[in-house]
Every structure is written in C-alpha cells, then in structure tokens.
Coordinates of C-alpha atoms and ligand atoms in Angstrom, one line a residue:
X1 CA -33.7 -5.1 33.4
X2 CA -33.6 -8.4 31.5
X3 CA -31.4 -8.2 28.5
X4 CA -34.3 -9.2 26.2
X5 CA -36.6 -6.5 27.6
X6 CA -33.8 -3.9 27.5
X7 CA -33.1 -4.8 23.8
X8 CA -36.8 -4.7 23.0
X9 CA -37.1 -1.2 24.5
X10 CA -34.0 0.0 22.7
X11 CA -35.1 -1.5 19.3
X12 CA -38.5 -0.1 19.6
X13 CA -37.1 3.4 19.7
X14 CA -34.4 2.5 17.2
X15 CA -37.0 1.6 14.6
X16 CA -38.3 5.1 14.7
X17 CA -34.9 6.9 15.1
X18 CA -33.3 4.8 12.3
X19 CA -36.1 5.1 9.8
X20 CA -36.5 8.8 10.5
X21 CA -32.8 9.2 9.9
X22 CA -33.0 7.4 6.6
X23 CA -36.1 9.4 5.6
X24 CA -34.5 12.8 6.4
X25 CA -31.1 11.7 4.9
X26 CA -32.8 10.8 1.6
X27 CA -34.6 14.1 1.3
X28 CA -33.7 16.6 -1.4
X29 CA -32.3 19.2 1.0
X30 CA -30.4 16.8 3.4
X31 CA -26.8 17.8 3.9
X32 CA -24.2 15.2 3.1
X33 CA -21.4 16.7 5.2
X34 CA -21.7 18.7 8.5
X35 CA -18.2 19.1 9.7
X36 CA -18.9 22.7 10.7
X37 CA -20.7 21.6 13.8
X38 CA -17.7 19.8 15.3
X39 CA -17.0 22.3 18.1
X40 CA -20.4 22.0 19.6
X41 CA -20.5 18.2 20.0
X42 CA -20.6 16.9 23.5
X43 CA -18.3 13.9 23.4
X44 CA -17.5 13.7 27.1
X45 CA -17.6 10.2 28.7
X46 CA -19.5 10.1 32.0
X47 CA -17.2 9.2 34.9
X48 CA -20.1 7.9 37.1
X49 CA -23.6 7.1 36.0
X50 CA -24.3 6.9 32.3
X51 CA -27.2 8.6 30.5
X52 CA -29.3 5.4 30.3
X53 CA -32.2 4.8 28.0
X54 CA -33.6 8.3 28.7
X55 CA -30.6 10.1 27.4
X56 CA -29.0 7.8 24.9
X57 CA -31.3 8.8 22.1
X58 CA -30.1 12.3 22.2
X59 CA -26.6 10.9 21.8
X60 CA -27.7 8.6 18.9
X61 CA -29.4 11.6 17.2
X62 CA -26.3 13.7 17.8
X63 CA -24.2 11.0 16.0
X64 CA -26.7 10.7 13.2
X65 CA -26.7 14.5 12.8
X66 CA -23.0 14.8 12.6
X67 CA -22.3 11.6 10.5
X68 CA -21.5 11.7 6.8
X69 CA -24.8 11.1 5.0
X70 CA -24.2 8.1 2.8
X71 CA -27.9 7.6 2.1
X72 CA -28.0 10.7 0.0
X73 CA -27.6 10.2 -3.8
X74 CA -25.3 13.3 -3.6
X75 CA -22.8 11.2 -1.6
X76 CA -20.5 10.5 -4.6
X77 CA -17.3 9.9 -2.7
X78 CA -14.5 7.4 -2.3
X79 CA -15.9 4.3 -4.0
X80 CA -18.4 3.0 -1.6
X81 CA -22.2 3.3 -1.8
X82 CA -25.1 3.9 0.5
X83 CA -26.0 0.7 2.2
X84 CA -29.2 -1.2 1.3
X85 CA -31.8 -1.5 4.0
X86 CA -31.3 -5.3 4.1
X87 CA -27.6 -4.6 4.6
X88 CA -28.4 -2.6 7.7
X89 CA -30.4 -5.6 9.0
X90 CA -27.5 -7.9 8.2
X91 CA -25.2 -5.6 10.2
X92 CA -27.6 -5.5 13.1
X93 CA -28.0 -9.2 13.0
X94 CA -24.3 -9.8 13.3
X95 CA -24.2 -7.5 16.3
X96 CA -27.1 -9.5 17.8
X97 CA -25.4 -12.8 17.3
X98 CA -21.9 -11.7 18.1
X99 CA -20.6 -14.9 16.6
X100 CA -16.9 -15.3 15.9
X101 CA -16.0 -16.9 12.7
X102 CA -12.5 -18.0 13.8
X103 CA -13.7 -21.4 14.9
X104 CA -16.6 -23.4 13.6
X105 CA -18.5 -23.8 16.9
X106 CA -18.3 -20.1 17.6
X107 CA -20.0 -19.3 14.3
X108 CA -21.4 -22.5 12.7
X109 CA -24.0 -20.8 10.5
X110 CA -21.6 -17.9 9.6
X111 CA -18.9 -20.4 8.6
X112 CA -21.3 -22.4 6.4
X113 CA -22.6 -19.2 4.8
X114 CA -19.1 -18.0 4.2
X115 CA -18.2 -21.2 2.5
X116 CA -21.3 -21.0 0.4
X117 CA -20.9 -17.4 -0.7
X118 CA -17.1 -18.0 -1.3
X119 CA -17.9 -20.9 -3.6
X120 CA -20.6 -19.0 -5.4
X121 CA -18.2 -16.1 -6.1
X122 CA -15.7 -18.6 -7.3
X123 CA -18.3 -20.1 -9.6
X124 CA -19.0 -16.7 -11.0
X125 CA -15.3 -16.2 -11.5
X126 CA -15.3 -19.5 -13.5
X127 CA -12.7 -21.0 -11.1
X128 CA -12.4 -24.8 -11.1
X129 CA -15.1 -25.9 -8.6
X130 CA -13.4 -29.0 -7.5
X131 CA -11.0 -26.8 -5.5
X132 CA -12.1 -23.2 -5.3
X133 CA -13.1 -21.5 -2.1
X134 CA -13.3 -18.0 -0.6
X135 CA -12.9 -16.3 2.8
X136 CA -14.0 -12.9 4.1
X137 CA -11.6 -10.3 5.2
X138 CA -12.2 -6.8 6.5
X139 CA -11.6 -5.0 3.3
X140 CA -9.9 -5.2 -0.1
X141 CA -6.5 -4.3 1.4
X142 CA -6.5 -7.3 3.8
X143 CA -7.7 -9.6 1.1
X144 CA -4.9 -8.4 -1.2
X145 CA -2.4 -8.8 1.6
X146 CA -3.5 -12.4 2.3
X147 CA -3.2 -13.3 -1.4
X148 CA 0.4 -11.9 -1.4
X149 CA 1.4 -13.7 1.8
X150 CA 0.0 -17.0 0.5
X151 CA 1.8 -16.6 -2.9
X152 CA 5.0 -15.7 -1.1
X153 CA 4.9 -18.7 1.2
X154 CA 4.0 -21.0 -1.6
X155 CA 7.0 -19.9 -3.6
X156 CA 9.4 -19.6 -0.5
X157 CA 8.0 -22.3 1.8
X158 CA 11.0 -22.1 4.2
X159 CA 10.1 -18.6 5.1
X160 CA 7.3 -19.7 7.4
X161 CA 9.8 -21.3 9.8
X162 CA 13.1 -19.6 9.0
X163 CA 11.9 -16.1 8.3
X164 CA 14.2 -13.8 6.4
X165 CA 17.2 -15.7 7.7
X166 CA 16.1 -18.3 5.3
X167 CA 17.1 -15.7 2.7
X168 CA 14.3 -16.5 0.2
X169 CA 16.6 -19.2 -1.3
X170 CA 19.2 -16.5 -1.9
X171 CA 16.9 -14.7 -4.3
X172 CA 15.2 -11.3 -4.2
X173 CA 11.4 -11.9 -4.2
X174 CA 9.7 -9.4 -6.5
X175 CA 6.1 -8.3 -7.0
X176 CA 4.7 -6.7 -10.2
X177 CA 1.7 -4.4 -10.3
X178 CA 0.7 -1.5 -12.5
X179 CA 1.3 2.1 -11.8
X180 CA -2.4 2.5 -11.4
X181 CA -2.9 -0.3 -8.9
X182 CA -4.2 0.4 -5.4
X183 CA -1.6 1.1 -2.7
X184 CA -2.6 -1.9 -0.7
X185 CA -0.4 -4.1 -3.0
X186 CA 2.6 -2.0 -2.0
X187 CA 1.5 -2.1 1.7
X188 CA 1.1 -5.8 1.5
X189 CA 4.7 -6.1 0.1
X190 CA 5.9 -4.0 3.0
X191 CA 4.0 -6.2 5.5
X192 CA 5.3 -9.3 3.8
X193 CA 8.9 -8.2 4.1
X194 CA 9.3 -7.9 0.3
X195 CA 10.1 -4.2 0.5
X196 CA 9.0 -1.4 -1.7
X197 CA 12.2 -1.5 -3.8
X198 CA 11.1 -5.0 -4.9
X199 CA 7.7 -3.9 -6.1
X200 CA 8.0 -3.2 -9.8
X201 CA 5.5 -0.7 -11.2
X202 CA 4.5 -1.8 -14.6
X203 CA 3.6 1.0 -17.0
X204 CA 0.1 1.2 -18.5
X205 CA -1.4 2.1 -21.8
X206 CA -3.1 5.4 -22.4
X207 CA -6.3 4.1 -20.8
X208 CA -4.5 3.1 -17.5
X209 CA -4.4 -0.7 -18.2
X210 CA -1.3 -2.6 -17.5
X211 CA 0.9 -3.1 -20.5
X212 CA 1.4 -6.8 -20.6
X213 CA 4.3 -6.6 -23.0
X214 CA 6.2 -4.4 -20.6
X215 CA 5.3 -6.7 -17.8
X216 CA 6.9 -9.6 -19.7
X217 CA 10.0 -7.5 -20.4
X218 CA 10.3 -6.4 -16.7
X219 CA 9.9 -9.9 -15.4
X220 CA 12.6 -11.2 -17.8
X221 CA 14.8 -8.3 -16.8
X222 CA 14.3 -9.1 -13.1
X223 CA 15.0 -12.8 -13.6
X224 CA 18.2 -12.0 -15.5
X225 CA 19.3 -9.7 -12.7
X226 CA 19.0 -12.4 -10.1
X227 CA 15.5 -11.4 -8.8
X228 CA 12.8 -13.9 -8.1
X229 CA 9.5 -12.6 -9.4
X230 CA 6.6 -14.5 -7.8
X231 CA 3.5 -12.4 -7.8
X232 CA 1.7 -10.3 -10.3
X233 CA -1.3 -8.2 -9.3
X234 CA -3.7 -7.3 -12.1
X235 CA -6.5 -4.9 -11.3
X236 CA -10.1 -5.3 -12.4
X237 CA -11.3 -1.8 -12.1
X238 CA -8.5 0.5 -11.0
X239 CA -9.3 2.9 -8.2
X240 CA -9.1 6.1 -10.3
X241 CA -9.7 5.5 -14.0
X242 CA -11.6 2.2 -13.4
X243 CA -9.4 0.4 -15.9
X244 CA -9.5 -3.4 -16.4
X245 CA -6.0 -4.8 -16.8
X246 CA -5.8 -7.3 -19.7
X247 CA -5.9 -10.5 -17.7
X248 CA -5.5 -13.0 -20.5
X249 CA -2.3 -11.4 -21.7
X250 CA -1.0 -11.1 -18.1
X251 CA -2.0 -14.7 -17.4
X252 CA 0.2 -15.8 -20.3
X253 CA 3.2 -14.0 -18.8
X254 CA 2.4 -15.6 -15.4
X255 CA 2.1 -19.1 -17.0
X256 CA 5.4 -18.7 -18.9
X257 CA 7.3 -17.6 -15.7
X258 CA 5.5 -19.6 -13.0
X259 CA 4.1 -16.5 -11.3
X260 CA 1.0 -16.2 -9.0
X261 CA -1.7 -14.2 -10.7
X262 CA -3.8 -12.2 -8.3
X263 CA -6.7 -10.1 -9.5
X264 CA -7.6 -7.1 -7.3
X265 CA -11.3 -6.8 -8.2
X266 CA -12.0 -4.7 -5.1
X267 CA -13.7 -2.1 -7.3
X268 CA -14.6 -3.7 -10.6
X269 CA -14.7 -7.4 -9.5
X270 CA -18.5 -7.4 -9.2
X271 CA -18.9 -5.9 -12.7
X272 CA -16.7 -8.7 -14.1
X273 CA -18.5 -11.4 -12.1
X274 CA -22.1 -10.3 -12.7
X275 CA -22.0 -8.6 -16.1
X276 CA -18.6 -9.2 -17.6
X277 CA -20.2 -10.5 -20.8
X278 CA -22.8 -7.8 -21.2
X279 CA -20.9 -4.7 -20.0
X280 CA -17.2 -5.5 -20.3
X281 CA -17.0 -7.3 -23.7
X282 CA -16.5 -10.8 -22.2
X283 CA -13.9 -9.7 -19.6
X284 CA -13.1 -12.7 -17.4
X285 CA -11.0 -13.3 -14.3
X286 CA -11.1 -17.1 -14.7
X287 CA -7.3 -17.5 -15.1
X288 CA -6.4 -15.9 -11.8
X289 CA -5.0 -17.8 -8.9
X290 CA -6.7 -15.5 -6.4
X291 CA -9.3 -12.8 -6.7
X292 CA -10.4 -10.0 -4.3
X293 CA -14.0 -9.0 -4.5
X294 CA -15.2 -6.2 -2.2
X295 CA -19.0 -6.2 -1.8
X296 CA -18.9 -3.2 0.5
X297 CA -18.0 -1.1 -2.6
X298 CA -20.2 -1.7 -5.7
X299 CA -22.7 -4.0 -4.1
X300 CA -24.1 -1.9 -1.3
X301 CA -23.2 -4.2 1.5
X302 CA -22.3 -2.2 4.6
X303 CA -18.7 -1.8 5.5
X304 CA -16.9 -4.1 5.9
X305 CA -17.3 -7.1 3.7
X306 CA -14.6 -8.3 1.4
X307 CA -13.7 -11.7 -0.1
X308 CA -10.5 -13.4 -1.2
X309 CA -11.4 -16.2 -3.6
X310 CA -8.8 -18.8 -4.1
X311 CA -8.5 -21.0 -7.2
X312 CA -6.9 -23.8 -5.2
X313 CA -9.2 -23.4 -2.2
X314 CA -8.1 -22.9 1.4
X315 CA -5.3 -25.5 1.3
X316 CA -2.6 -23.0 0.2
X317 CA -3.8 -20.5 2.8
X318 CA -3.6 -23.1 5.6
X319 CA -0.2 -24.2 4.4
X320 CA 1.1 -20.6 4.4
X321 CA -0.5 -19.3 7.5
X322 CA -1.9 -22.0 9.8
X323 CA -0.2 -22.6 13.1
X324 CA -2.9 -25.0 14.4
X325 CA -2.8 -23.5 17.9
X326 CA -4.3 -26.4 19.8
X327 CA -5.7 -24.3 22.7
X328 CA -8.0 -22.7 20.1
X329 CA -8.4 -24.9 17.1
X330 CA -9.6 -28.4 18.0
X331 CA -10.2 -31.3 15.7
X332 CA -13.9 -32.0 16.1
X333 CA -16.5 -34.1 14.4
X334 CA -18.9 -31.2 14.2
X335 CA -16.4 -29.1 12.4
X336 CA -16.6 -30.2 8.8
X337 CA -15.3 -27.1 7.2
X338 CA -12.4 -26.6 9.5
X339 CA -11.6 -23.6 11.6
X340 CA -11.1 -20.9 9.0
X341 CA -9.6 -18.4 11.4
X342 CA -6.4 -20.5 11.3
X343 CA -6.1 -20.0 7.5
X344 CA -5.7 -16.2 8.1
X345 CA -3.2 -13.9 9.8
X346 CA -5.7 -13.1 12.4
X347 CA -7.8 -14.8 15.1
X348 CA -11.3 -13.3 15.9
X349 CA -13.3 -12.7 12.7
X350 CA -16.7 -11.1 11.9
X351 CA -18.9 -13.4 9.9
X352 CA -19.3 -10.7 7.3
X353 CA -20.4 -13.1 4.6
X354 CA -23.8 -13.1 6.4
X355 CA -24.4 -9.6 5.2
X356 CA -23.8 -10.4 1.6
X357 CA -25.7 -13.7 1.8
X358 CA -28.7 -12.0 3.4
X359 CA -28.8 -9.3 0.7
X360 CA -28.4 -12.0 -2.0
X361 CA -31.3 -14.0 -0.6
X362 CA -33.4 -10.9 -0.2
X363 CA -32.8 -9.5 -3.7
X364 CA -31.6 -12.4 -5.8
X365 CA -28.7 -12.5 -8.3
X366 CA -30.7 -10.5 -10.8
X367 CA -30.7 -7.5 -8.5
X368 CA -26.9 -7.3 -8.5
X369 CA -26.8 -7.8 -12.3
X370 CA -29.2 -4.9 -12.9
X371 CA -27.7 -2.7 -10.1
X372 CA -24.2 -3.1 -11.6
X373 CA -25.4 -2.7 -15.2
X374 CA -27.5 0.4 -14.2
X375 CA -24.4 2.0 -12.5
X376 CA -22.3 1.3 -15.6
X377 CA -25.0 2.6 -18.0
X378 CA -25.4 5.7 -15.9
X379 CA -21.7 6.3 -15.9
X380 CA -21.7 6.2 -19.7
X381 CA -24.7 8.5 -19.8
X382 CA -23.1 10.9 -17.4
X383 CA -19.9 11.0 -19.4
X384 CA -21.9 11.9 -22.5
X385 CA -23.6 14.6 -20.5
X386 CA -20.3 16.1 -19.5
X387 CA -19.0 16.0 -23.1
X388 CA -22.1 17.6 -24.5
X389 CA -22.5 20.3 -21.8
X390 CA -22.1 23.7 -23.3
X391 CA -19.4 26.1 -21.9
X392 CA -20.5 28.6 -19.4
X393 CA -19.3 32.2 -19.3
X394 CA -16.6 31.0 -16.8
X395 CA -15.3 27.8 -18.3
X396 CA -15.8 24.5 -20.2
X397 CA -16.1 20.8 -19.5
X398 CA -13.4 18.3 -20.5
X399 CA -13.8 14.5 -20.1
X400 CA -10.6 12.7 -19.0
X401 CA -11.7 9.6 -21.0
X402 CA -14.7 7.3 -21.5
X403 CA -15.6 5.5 -18.2
X404 CA -14.2 2.0 -18.0
X405 CA -16.0 0.9 -14.9
X406 CA -18.4 3.3 -13.2
X407 CA -16.0 6.1 -12.4
X408 CA -16.5 9.3 -14.4
X409 CA -13.4 11.6 -14.5
X410 CA -13.5 15.2 -15.8
X411 CA -12.3 18.7 -15.5
X412 CA -14.1 22.1 -15.4
X413 CA -11.6 24.4 -17.0
X414 CA -11.9 28.2 -16.6
X415 CA -11.6 30.0 -20.0
X416 CA -8.0 30.9 -20.7
X417 CA -6.7 28.7 -17.9
X418 CA -3.4 26.9 -18.8
X419 CA -3.3 23.1 -18.4
X420 CA -0.7 23.5 -15.6
X421 CA -3.4 25.2 -13.5
X422 CA -6.2 22.7 -14.1
X423 CA -5.3 20.7 -11.0
X424 CA -5.4 23.7 -8.7
X425 CA -8.8 24.7 -10.2
X426 CA -10.2 21.2 -9.5
X427 CA -9.0 21.2 -5.9
X428 CA -10.4 24.7 -5.3
X429 CA -13.8 23.8 -6.8
X430 CA -14.0 20.5 -4.9
X431 CA -13.2 22.3 -1.6
X432 CA -15.8 24.9 -2.3
X433 CA -18.4 22.3 -3.2
X434 CA -17.8 20.1 -0.2
X435 CA -17.6 23.0 2.2
X436 CA -21.3 23.7 1.3
X437 CA -22.1 20.3 2.5
X438 CA -24.8 19.6 -0.1
X439 CA -22.7 17.1 -2.1
X440 CA -19.6 15.1 -1.4
X441 CA -17.3 14.6 -4.4
X442 CA -13.6 13.9 -4.8
X443 CA -10.7 14.4 -7.0
X444 CA -7.8 12.2 -8.1
X445 CA -4.7 12.2 -10.2
X446 CA -3.3 9.7 -12.7
X447 CA 0.0 9.1 -14.5
X448 CA -0.3 8.1 -18.1
X449 CA 2.5 7.2 -20.6
X450 CA 2.2 10.8 -22.1
X451 CA 2.7 12.3 -18.6
X452 CA 0.8 13.0 -15.4
X453 CA -2.8 14.3 -15.8
X454 CA -3.7 17.4 -13.9
X455 CA -5.9 16.6 -10.9
X456 CA -9.5 15.9 -12.0
X457 CA -12.9 15.3 -10.5
X458 CA -13.5 11.5 -10.1
X459 CA -17.1 10.6 -9.4
X460 CA -17.8 6.9 -8.7
X461 CA -21.4 5.9 -9.5
X462 CA -22.4 3.0 -7.4
X463 CA -25.7 3.6 -5.8
X464 CA -29.1 2.8 -7.4
X465 CA -30.4 6.1 -5.9
X466 CA -28.2 8.2 -8.2
X467 CA -29.9 9.5 -11.3
X468 CA -28.8 11.5 -14.3
X469 CA -30.7 14.5 -12.7
X470 CA -28.5 14.1 -9.6
X471 CA -25.4 14.2 -11.7
X472 CA -26.6 17.1 -13.8
X473 CA -27.2 18.9 -10.5
X474 CA -23.6 18.3 -9.5
X475 CA -22.4 19.8 -12.7
X476 CA -24.6 22.8 -12.1
X477 CA -23.2 23.1 -8.6
X478 CA -19.6 23.0 -9.9
X479 CA -20.5 25.7 -12.5
X480 CA -22.0 27.8 -9.6
X481 CA -18.9 27.2 -7.5
X482 CA -16.7 28.3 -10.4
X483 CA -18.7 31.5 -10.7
X484 CA -18.1 32.2 -7.0
X485 CA -14.5 31.3 -7.0
X486 CA -13.3 32.7 -10.3
X487 CA -15.7 35.6 -10.9
Ligands
PLP1 C1 -8.7 -1.4 -6.6 C2 -8.7 -1.3 -5.1 N1 -8.1 -2.2 -4.4 C3 -8.2 -2.2 -3.0 C4 -8.8 -1.2 -2.3 C5 -8.9 -1.2 -0.8 O1 -10.1 -1.7 -0.4 P1 -10.5 -1.5 1.2 O2 -10.7 0.0 1.3 O3 -11.7 -2.3 1.4 O4 -9.3 -2.0 2.0 C6 -9.5 -0.2 -3.1 C7 -10.2 0.9 -2.4 O5 -10.7 1.8 -2.9 C8 -9.4 -0.2 -4.5 O6 -10.0 0.7 -5.2

C-alpha cells in the first residue's frame, strides 16, 4: 500500500482510538495507575509476519490501557503535567516530518522556529537582545549539563584540546549549587570531569533558598584554598519545596568573583518568565549567564522539550563544543542560522521547539500567563485547605510551609505519632494510595538548617484540569487510607 494511503488508514482509526482514550482517561472513575495487570500483557515480538493493521489496534489499546494516565487531574506526580491536545498534535507533526535539527537543511523550519522561540524566551528573561539565543535539549538535565560544559570551557579553554592533561591551569575547578538543587547539576559535574568532591553544596535558609552570604564565604574559602570556582547554579523553583534562590544576591557574588551564573528554571522558570511580577514579587532571572526552561513541566508541552537560553547567544556554545565536522556541517548560503547541532554535545536532534511554538501560536502568551497564575493560586488555596482541615479520629494535617512555586508539601500525622515516625507514615500512606490506582501522588524529603524534615507528601500542581475539589478528594483519600492502615 502507498505510504500516504497506509497513513490515512492508520490515522482514521487513530482519531477514534486516541480521542476515546482521552475521553475515558478524563472520566471521574478512570484509574491513573494499572501496574497490577503487568503479568497478563502480551509483549512478544512476532518472528515472522506482524499483526498488521487488523491487529495493531489491539496492541495500541493494550498500551493505552496499561499506560500511566497523565490526562487525569488525579495524576499529581513528579512535576510534569497532562499534555495539551495541541501538544499531542505537535508531537505527531514532528513524527510525520521526521526532520533532524542538527543541520539547517534537514530541519529548516524547525531551526527557524527554535531560534524564534529561544529569542522570545530570552526576551522574557530580559536578557540583552543583541546577543541572546536559545537551543532545545531533551530535558532540563541536558540543558543544565550544556550550561556547565560551556562555562567550564570558557573558563578553561585549553581543556577542549588538551583534556584533563591540560590540568585546568593547575587549579581545581569548582561548582556551587544549593543543597536543594536538582541532582542534574552534580551529574553534569561528573560528566564534565569536575568530580563530585568539587561540587560545593551551599546551605539554604529555612525556606530552602540558597544562602547567598554562605555562597560568598564558600567561594572565598575555595579560592583561598587553591580552588578555581567557575560556576554557580541558582535554582528558580527547587524540585521539592519550589524555592526560588535569591538571584540578585547570588549574581553579586558571581560578579565579584568572575563566576558563570546559571539559573536552573526547569521547574519554576516559566513562572518567573510569564508571571514573575504578579506572582513572585518581581523575581527576575535577568542577571543570569544561562537559563534552563523546561516547557514539558509547567507548560503542558509533551515530553521532551527543554531550552537552554544563553545571555551571550550561541557563540560560547560553539566555542566550547563545536568541532565543525566537515562531512556533516557544510558552509552553505541557505544556512543563515548555522547548523545548531554542532553547538551541542550531540548530533541528531528533535526539533522540539516546534511543539512549544505550535502551542504558543494556538493559545497565545496570555494562556501561559493564566495557566501558570492559576496553578500558583490553586497551590496557595490548597495549602490553605490543608491548614484549615480539621483533624480526623486518626490524625491531623500539618503543612511543611507555604508553597513557593506550585508544589504543596504536607504531612498527615496520626495522633500520638512521634515526629521520627512521620516519614514512615507518609511512605505507607503514599504506597496505599498509589496501589489503589485512583490517584498518583509522591513524597519527598528536604534538609533545612534546623535539620532534615521527615518525608512528606509533595503534590505539584501544574495542570489546568486540577481543581480544589480534586485536591480535597486527595486529602479525603489520604484520610481514608490512614483509617485502613492505622485503624
Ligand atoms: C529543578 C530541576 N532541574 C532539573 C530537572 C531535570 O529535568 P528533566 O527531567 O527534564 O531532565 C528537574 C526535574 O524535575 C528539576 O526539578
């Protein structure tokens, strides 16, 4: 069969199967998690003839039936949201085109869109528009890693050719990040040959924000000890408490010591860019050298879609990472923007910017502003609900703190339970709740200056489908689980 005819036949059925899937997934009773069915799944690969169009829809339905249901508003899990319908279209479009954003000719429109969206994010970040630019990476971790590699090579340019034998100019390169930062910074330091021992964990204040005074003291101490600090990661919206590190104070330290300031805005970056003034008291990332924004988290773009936005544009990236492999990257009159693949550690690249661009065109900027503001307001309302919720015969509710982004953190504490046991209680309740499959929630831990907090529930709110009623339902489900577990 002709490819176009085959695709038409498949898409015709897909329209029904996909929209049915979303309709049932969105229903009030739809399970979120169905791991119990794993033993009955037929995953065998046919050795001879495949199942063809007649059989493939059973397989598609089987996958849909066993997949985690991110379309439900009861999916309140690890920081990403249900996709938007336009996001699904964007994802499908990328599969249809199969363009490769490593070289311009292999993805001209994807490259132009990537440049456009990167510049718009830079503009929202208030970066200088004579230079600023952005590139996509498959996730916040890869964006952070590229930022660190670029900063490292800028500070130690001989490294690109001589490697570690160049000895970093006889110095010990050092990275600074808060104790609450995402582990991708440490992984990046491992990948970049910096080593975990040279990643300095900067303590935070009681809200989980980096203590800039301690950062200054630690940088000075490192310099006095023969270290070569070169990179500071500030987090805009930490993974667990959602804290926003004080960028201005951190930027002062970086300016005084000639350090690269990266802002990991994987989680809270969109809040800072789209409603920093209204929701975050004027919080701004404008003084950063580089910024990670991860639209596949708070912005409803399907996985994966992340941006690294660079104050000085792509030039330092090219300087750090480009090898100009002439069998792939050719100088060409058509290629105005350059082959962006050569500015990264990789080669083939998905033009993920298309998904964000399409959603942005479809909804407009205002959609993201109100989506993000709505999530933030709902997080505050949910925190108030937890605080005001009366004790049950089995226990009481305790808020970890006021939400700083859209994560709400709390405990359900059985009466008479000592604080040492709160963490075990949370884990048990979470396991009970998730095993029922009706909601998917998570727990986390955090170290504060006063000591480690017992493990607590951490619910990220990031989908416009979530309502206060959904969240009240989750609290009721936890109370019910407590009754079952501790009665
Ligand atoms: C603050 C922060 N940075 C980076 C990441 C990693 O992003 P990704 O999962 O897209 O690699 C996360 C993930 O939750 C995060 O919360």
